[in-house]
């Protein structure tokens, strides 16, 4: 019997199946799970380094990169558990990679409230891939330019929150926060836009509040 050719549709539905199982596992453990997506260098890991010590919740991190364990090492230095996925070339995480990494963490209801997944640095490829998360968090940063939501809409139509990072650089870079936020809302009128600086900590409160509200919602289920 000739095996059926692997069609893109089948790959997608296989991922959807594994993502649904991930979601079930995360829900049954009362976890709030966020998938952080943004270009290389937008500040995803720095934001996590700043968030973890300030978040009054128990959190773990799954790190995705093409190569190296640099980011997981940075997270472990904060004292939080972290698992690194090296995709060896793939430009986004998939649900199976996350399932495997989650198996290396203690997800127990009594040990963890929030799971962060830092996706491979990329503004486009990770957007359409369900990992079983509760929310996709788009991260953009001031030096990238304020037109990026309009140019790369796929992520912004799906994101629950858009973080505009590096606002400490606003005095040095031509960037309209109003324009970026308005373009995000044009694509997705339910989106929450949070402007902050992971370096200085300015604006971090809104992000910490969002995470605490999300985690409370999961524990009440
Ligand atoms: N000025 C400034 N630099 C930042 C900020 N957040 C991150 N960076 C810098 O941006 C670079 C990339 O940060 P990193 O967290 O590794 O980005 P990632 O690739 O998205 O994980 C590093 O040099 C950070 O120090 C910020 O809020 N302000
Ligand atoms: Mg990183």
mmCIF file of C-alpha atoms and ligand atoms in Angstrom:
data_model
loop_
_atom_site.group_PDB
_atom_site.id
_atom_site.type_symbol
_atom_site.label_atom_id
_atom_site.label_comp_id
_atom_site.label_asym_id
_atom_site.label_seq_id
_atom_site.Cartn_x
_atom_site.Cartn_y
_atom_site.Cartn_z
ATOM 1 C CA UNK A 1 0.000 0.000 0.000
ATOM 2 C CA UNK A 2 1.382 3.379 -0.975
ATOM 3 C CA UNK A 3 1.347 5.657 2.047
ATOM 4 C CA UNK A 4 -0.810 8.714 1.639
ATOM 5 C CA UNK A 5 1.247 11.792 0.801
ATOM 6 C CA UNK A 6 1.622 14.212 3.663
ATOM 7 C CA UNK A 7 -0.500 17.200 2.730
ATOM 8 C CA UNK A 8 -0.093 20.537 4.480
ATOM 9 C CA UNK A 9 -3.694 20.124 5.663
ATOM 10 C CA UNK A 10 -2.796 16.950 7.524
ATOM 11 C CA UNK A 11 0.214 18.539 9.161
ATOM 12 C CA UNK A 12 -2.014 21.358 10.343
ATOM 13 C CA UNK A 13 -4.686 19.028 11.701
ATOM 14 C CA UNK A 14 -2.055 16.896 13.484
ATOM 15 C CA UNK A 15 -0.775 20.074 15.158
ATOM 16 C CA UNK A 16 -4.334 21.046 16.061
ATOM 17 C CA UNK A 17 -4.832 17.648 17.737
ATOM 18 C CA UNK A 18 -1.667 17.955 19.834
ATOM 19 C CA UNK A 19 -2.471 21.587 20.675
ATOM 20 C CA UNK A 20 -5.905 20.499 21.941
ATOM 21 C CA UNK A 21 -4.234 17.870 24.159
ATOM 22 C CA UNK A 22 -1.788 20.514 25.454
ATOM 23 C CA UNK A 23 -4.695 22.848 26.218
ATOM 24 C CA UNK A 24 -6.490 20.067 28.102
ATOM 25 C CA UNK A 25 -3.335 19.314 30.129
ATOM 26 C CA UNK A 26 -2.778 23.010 30.935
ATOM 27 C CA UNK A 27 -6.443 23.562 31.910
ATOM 28 C CA UNK A 28 -6.566 20.466 34.113
ATOM 29 C CA UNK A 29 -3.551 21.853 35.981
ATOM 30 C CA UNK A 30 -5.145 25.293 36.346
ATOM 31 C CA UNK A 31 -2.368 26.963 34.345
ATOM 32 C CA UNK A 32 -2.550 30.283 32.487
ATOM 33 C CA UNK A 33 -0.385 29.875 29.396
ATOM 34 C CA UNK A 34 0.885 32.713 27.215
ATOM 35 C CA UNK A 35 2.746 32.441 23.904
ATOM 36 C CA UNK A 36 5.148 35.394 23.427
ATOM 37 C CA UNK A 37 5.730 36.239 19.780
ATOM 38 C CA UNK A 38 7.917 38.962 18.298
ATOM 39 C CA UNK A 39 10.947 39.671 16.127
ATOM 40 C CA UNK A 40 14.441 38.674 17.254
ATOM 41 C CA UNK A 41 15.668 41.345 19.656
ATOM 42 C CA UNK A 42 12.292 42.940 20.483
ATOM 43 C CA UNK A 43 12.945 42.103 24.136
ATOM 44 C CA UNK A 44 11.006 38.915 24.888
ATOM 45 C CA UNK A 45 13.627 37.408 27.196
ATOM 46 C CA UNK A 46 14.395 40.733 28.877
ATOM 47 C CA UNK A 47 10.677 41.181 29.580
ATOM 48 C CA UNK A 48 10.560 37.720 31.166
ATOM 49 C CA UNK A 49 13.676 38.453 33.243
ATOM 50 C CA UNK A 50 11.959 41.599 34.525
ATOM 51 C CA UNK A 51 8.543 39.942 34.978
ATOM 52 C CA UNK A 52 9.489 36.759 36.837
ATOM 53 C CA UNK A 53 10.877 38.337 40.032
ATOM 54 C CA UNK A 54 7.949 40.806 40.214
ATOM 55 C CA UNK A 55 5.056 38.451 39.489
ATOM 56 C CA UNK A 56 3.466 37.203 42.725
ATOM 57 C CA UNK A 57 2.744 33.842 41.072
ATOM 58 C CA UNK A 58 4.636 30.631 40.401
ATOM 59 C CA UNK A 59 5.829 30.629 36.804
ATOM 60 C CA UNK A 60 7.901 28.500 34.448
ATOM 61 C CA UNK A 61 9.221 29.203 30.959
ATOM 62 C CA UNK A 62 9.555 27.195 27.764
ATOM 63 C CA UNK A 63 12.143 28.863 25.525
ATOM 64 C CA UNK A 64 12.210 28.442 21.761
ATOM 65 C CA UNK A 65 15.202 29.276 19.601
ATOM 66 C CA UNK A 66 16.741 27.847 16.469
ATOM 67 C CA UNK A 67 19.950 27.113 18.375
ATOM 68 C CA UNK A 68 21.595 27.567 21.782
ATOM 69 C CA UNK A 69 20.306 27.453 25.343
ATOM 70 C CA UNK A 70 21.232 31.107 26.008
ATOM 71 C CA UNK A 71 17.681 32.213 26.817
ATOM 72 C CA UNK A 72 16.832 29.274 29.100
ATOM 73 C CA UNK A 73 20.101 29.990 30.942
ATOM 74 C CA UNK A 74 19.039 33.644 31.394
ATOM 75 C CA UNK A 75 15.659 32.528 32.783
ATOM 76 C CA UNK A 76 17.194 29.958 35.151
ATOM 77 C CA UNK A 77 19.416 32.728 36.532
ATOM 78 C CA UNK A 78 16.233 34.405 37.851
ATOM 79 C CA UNK A 79 15.411 31.223 39.780
ATOM 80 C CA UNK A 80 12.461 30.185 37.583
ATOM 81 C CA UNK A 81 12.331 26.735 35.983
ATOM 82 C CA UNK A 82 13.049 26.816 32.237
ATOM 83 C CA UNK A 83 13.274 24.315 29.404
ATOM 84 C CA UNK A 84 14.958 25.164 26.109
ATOM 85 C CA UNK A 85 13.671 23.917 22.754
ATOM 86 C CA UNK A 86 16.225 24.142 19.925
ATOM 87 C CA UNK A 87 14.245 23.882 16.685
ATOM 88 C CA UNK A 88 17.401 23.314 14.543
ATOM 89 C CA UNK A 89 16.052 25.596 11.835
ATOM 90 C CA UNK A 90 12.286 25.738 12.180
ATOM 91 C CA UNK A 91 11.071 29.342 12.358
ATOM 92 C CA UNK A 92 8.346 28.655 14.954
ATOM 93 C CA UNK A 93 7.463 26.229 17.735
ATOM 94 C CA UNK A 94 4.804 23.592 17.158
ATOM 95 C CA UNK A 95 2.480 21.862 19.598
ATOM 96 C CA UNK A 96 4.532 18.635 19.696
ATOM 97 C CA UNK A 97 7.704 20.512 20.693
ATOM 98 C CA UNK A 98 5.774 22.222 23.485
ATOM 99 C CA UNK A 99 4.232 18.917 24.647
ATOM 100 C CA UNK A 100 7.717 17.409 24.945
ATOM 101 C CA UNK A 101 9.115 20.429 26.811
ATOM 102 C CA UNK A 102 6.089 20.567 29.123
ATOM 103 C CA UNK A 103 6.827 16.959 30.051
ATOM 104 C CA UNK A 104 10.105 18.158 31.560
ATOM 105 C CA UNK A 105 8.369 20.668 33.845
ATOM 106 C CA UNK A 106 6.370 20.111 37.007
ATOM 107 C CA UNK A 107 2.979 21.405 35.843
ATOM 108 C CA UNK A 108 1.146 20.234 38.939
ATOM 109 C CA UNK A 109 -1.774 22.350 40.124
ATOM 110 C CA UNK A 110 0.053 22.990 43.378
ATOM 111 C CA UNK A 111 3.380 23.952 41.806
ATOM 112 C CA UNK A 112 2.619 26.382 38.977
ATOM 113 C CA UNK A 113 0.225 29.208 38.014
ATOM 114 C CA UNK A 114 1.623 30.633 34.781
ATOM 115 C CA UNK A 115 3.533 29.074 31.900
ATOM 116 C CA UNK A 116 5.342 31.414 29.510
ATOM 117 C CA UNK A 117 6.294 30.146 26.074
ATOM 118 C CA UNK A 118 8.862 32.355 24.312
ATOM 119 C CA UNK A 119 8.487 31.499 20.639
ATOM 120 C CA UNK A 120 11.310 31.585 18.088
ATOM 121 C CA UNK A 121 12.072 35.227 17.251
ATOM 122 C CA UNK A 122 9.865 35.883 14.223
ATOM 123 C CA UNK A 123 6.965 38.253 13.632
ATOM 124 C CA UNK A 124 5.219 36.108 11.018
ATOM 125 C CA UNK A 125 5.697 32.314 11.121
ATOM 126 C CA UNK A 126 4.575 31.589 14.731
ATOM 127 C CA UNK A 127 1.324 33.559 14.403
ATOM 128 C CA UNK A 128 -0.824 30.836 12.854
ATOM 129 C CA UNK A 129 0.455 27.898 14.916
ATOM 130 C CA UNK A 130 -1.630 26.872 17.936
ATOM 131 C CA UNK A 131 0.442 25.531 20.823
ATOM 132 C CA UNK A 132 -2.487 25.074 23.224
ATOM 133 C CA UNK A 133 -1.923 28.468 24.859
ATOM 134 C CA UNK A 134 -4.601 30.699 26.371
ATOM 135 C CA UNK A 135 -3.318 33.833 24.695
ATOM 136 C CA UNK A 136 -0.879 35.002 22.080
ATOM 137 C CA UNK A 137 1.087 38.051 23.220
ATOM 138 C CA UNK A 138 2.580 40.118 20.409
ATOM 139 C CA UNK A 139 5.732 42.038 21.318
ATOM 140 C CA UNK A 140 6.966 44.872 19.154
ATOM 141 C CA UNK A 141 9.549 47.459 20.081
ATOM 142 C CA UNK A 142 10.138 51.121 19.375
ATOM 143 C CA UNK A 143 13.303 50.783 17.191
ATOM 144 C CA UNK A 144 11.448 48.420 14.803
ATOM 145 C CA UNK A 145 9.198 51.251 13.570
ATOM 146 C CA UNK A 146 5.526 51.997 14.215
ATOM 147 C CA UNK A 147 4.188 50.568 10.932
ATOM 148 C CA UNK A 148 4.945 46.917 11.731
ATOM 149 C CA UNK A 149 1.383 45.968 12.874
ATOM 150 C CA UNK A 150 -0.033 47.276 9.591
ATOM 151 C CA UNK A 151 2.659 45.499 7.526
ATOM 152 C CA UNK A 152 2.516 42.132 9.306
ATOM 153 C CA UNK A 153 -1.132 41.768 10.372
ATOM 154 C CA UNK A 154 -1.293 37.966 10.927
ATOM 155 C CA UNK A 155 -0.044 38.132 14.497
ATOM 156 C CA UNK A 156 -1.990 41.235 15.472
ATOM 157 C CA UNK A 157 -5.382 39.887 14.449
ATOM 158 C CA UNK A 158 -4.815 36.927 16.800
ATOM 159 C CA UNK A 159 -3.073 38.589 19.755
ATOM 160 C CA UNK A 160 -4.911 39.194 23.034
ATOM 161 C CA UNK A 161 -2.264 41.749 24.040
ATOM 162 C CA UNK A 162 0.248 43.814 22.097
ATOM 163 C CA UNK A 163 3.250 44.933 24.122
ATOM 164 C CA UNK A 164 5.152 47.900 22.742
ATOM 165 C CA UNK A 165 8.559 47.502 24.370
ATOM 166 C CA UNK A 166 11.558 49.866 24.681
ATOM 167 C CA UNK A 167 9.567 53.047 25.322
ATOM 168 C CA UNK A 168 12.722 54.382 27.019
ATOM 169 C CA UNK A 169 14.012 54.862 23.433
ATOM 170 C CA UNK A 170 11.114 57.127 22.345
ATOM 171 C CA UNK A 171 13.245 60.313 22.718
ATOM 172 C CA UNK A 172 15.763 58.945 20.176
ATOM 173 C CA UNK A 173 13.613 57.180 17.588
ATOM 174 C CA UNK A 174 10.836 58.392 15.288
ATOM 175 C CA UNK A 175 7.865 56.396 16.560
ATOM 176 C CA UNK A 176 4.207 57.161 17.155
ATOM 177 C CA UNK A 177 2.719 55.028 19.947
ATOM 178 C CA UNK A 178 -0.703 56.350 18.882
ATOM 179 C CA UNK A 179 -0.235 55.122 15.328
ATOM 180 C CA UNK A 180 0.978 51.670 16.378
ATOM 181 C CA UNK A 181 -1.909 51.292 18.851
ATOM 182 C CA UNK A 182 -4.512 52.557 16.370
ATOM 183 C CA UNK A 183 -3.277 50.127 13.690
ATOM 184 C CA UNK A 184 -3.472 47.240 16.207
ATOM 185 C CA UNK A 185 -7.052 48.183 17.122
ATOM 186 C CA UNK A 186 -8.023 48.481 13.451
ATOM 187 C CA UNK A 187 -6.982 44.842 13.028
ATOM 188 C CA UNK A 188 -8.437 43.643 16.327
ATOM 189 C CA UNK A 189 -10.696 45.905 18.341
ATOM 190 C CA UNK A 190 -10.509 43.670 21.447
ATOM 191 C CA UNK A 191 -6.723 43.922 21.731
ATOM 192 C CA UNK A 192 -5.083 45.396 24.840
ATOM 193 C CA UNK A 193 -2.036 47.542 24.043
ATOM 194 C CA UNK A 194 0.559 47.903 26.804
ATOM 195 C CA UNK A 195 3.518 50.244 26.281
ATOM 196 C CA UNK A 196 6.455 49.534 28.554
ATOM 197 C CA UNK A 197 10.200 49.356 28.950
ATOM 198 C CA UNK A 198 11.556 45.991 30.001
ATOM 199 C CA UNK A 199 14.846 47.717 30.811
ATOM 200 C CA UNK A 200 13.579 50.461 33.136
ATOM 201 C CA UNK A 201 10.392 48.694 34.286
ATOM 202 C CA UNK A 202 8.208 51.663 33.297
ATOM 203 C CA UNK A 203 4.684 50.509 32.382
ATOM 204 C CA UNK A 204 5.195 46.979 33.701
ATOM 205 C CA UNK A 205 2.187 47.162 36.096
ATOM 206 C CA UNK A 206 -0.397 46.693 33.329
ATOM 207 C CA UNK A 207 1.362 43.547 32.126
ATOM 208 C CA UNK A 208 1.682 42.101 35.642
ATOM 209 C CA UNK A 209 -2.023 42.809 36.230
ATOM 210 C CA UNK A 210 -2.994 41.095 32.967
ATOM 211 C CA UNK A 211 -1.094 37.954 34.019
ATOM 212 C CA UNK A 212 -2.621 37.910 37.496
ATOM 213 C CA UNK A 213 -6.153 38.321 36.089
ATOM 214 C CA UNK A 214 -5.517 35.508 33.600
ATOM 215 C CA UNK A 215 -4.139 33.188 36.279
ATOM 216 C CA UNK A 216 -7.053 33.926 38.624
ATOM 217 C CA UNK A 217 -9.481 33.025 35.818
ATOM 218 C CA UNK A 218 -7.823 29.618 35.432
ATOM 219 C CA UNK A 219 -7.808 28.794 39.155
ATOM 220 C CA UNK A 220 -11.537 29.575 39.399
ATOM 221 C CA UNK A 221 -12.472 27.121 36.677
HETATM 222 N N1 LIG B 1 16.633 50.230 25.541
HETATM 223 C C1 LIG B 1 16.011 49.059 25.727
HETATM 224 N N2 LIG B 1 16.597 47.913 25.342
HETATM 225 C C2 LIG B 1 15.947 46.743 25.564
HETATM 226 C C3 LIG B 1 14.668 46.690 26.182
HETATM 227 N N3 LIG B 1 14.278 45.401 26.233
HETATM 228 C C4 LIG B 1 15.278 44.677 25.688
HETATM 229 N N4 LIG B 1 16.280 45.473 25.285
HETATM 230 C C5 LIG B 1 17.554 45.073 24.647
HETATM 231 O O1 LIG B 1 17.260 44.478 23.385
HETATM 232 C C6 LIG B 1 18.188 43.433 23.100
HETATM 233 C C7 LIG B 1 17.449 42.143 22.804
HETATM 234 O O2 LIG B 1 16.760 41.727 23.973
HETATM 235 P P1 LIG B 1 16.248 40.242 24.194
HETATM 236 O O3 LIG B 1 15.441 40.247 25.434
HETATM 237 O O4 LIG B 1 17.366 39.270 24.111
HETATM 238 O O5 LIG B 1 15.287 40.052 22.911
HETATM 239 P P2 LIG B 1 14.552 38.759 22.336
HETATM 240 O O6 LIG B 1 15.376 38.292 21.187
HETATM 241 O O7 LIG B 1 13.207 39.263 21.890
HETATM 242 O O8 LIG B 1 14.435 37.770 23.448
HETATM 243 C C8 LIG B 1 19.092 43.330 24.315
HETATM 244 O O9 LIG B 1 20.270 44.060 24.042
HETATM 245 C C9 LIG B 1 18.276 43.991 25.411
HETATM 246 O O10 LIG B 1 19.080 44.549 26.423
HETATM 247 C C10 LIG B 1 14.065 47.939 26.582
HETATM 248 O O11 LIG B 1 12.953 48.004 27.128
HETATM 249 N N5 LIG B 1 14.787 49.079 26.324
HETATM 250 MG MG1 LIG B 2 14.940 35.718 23.559
#
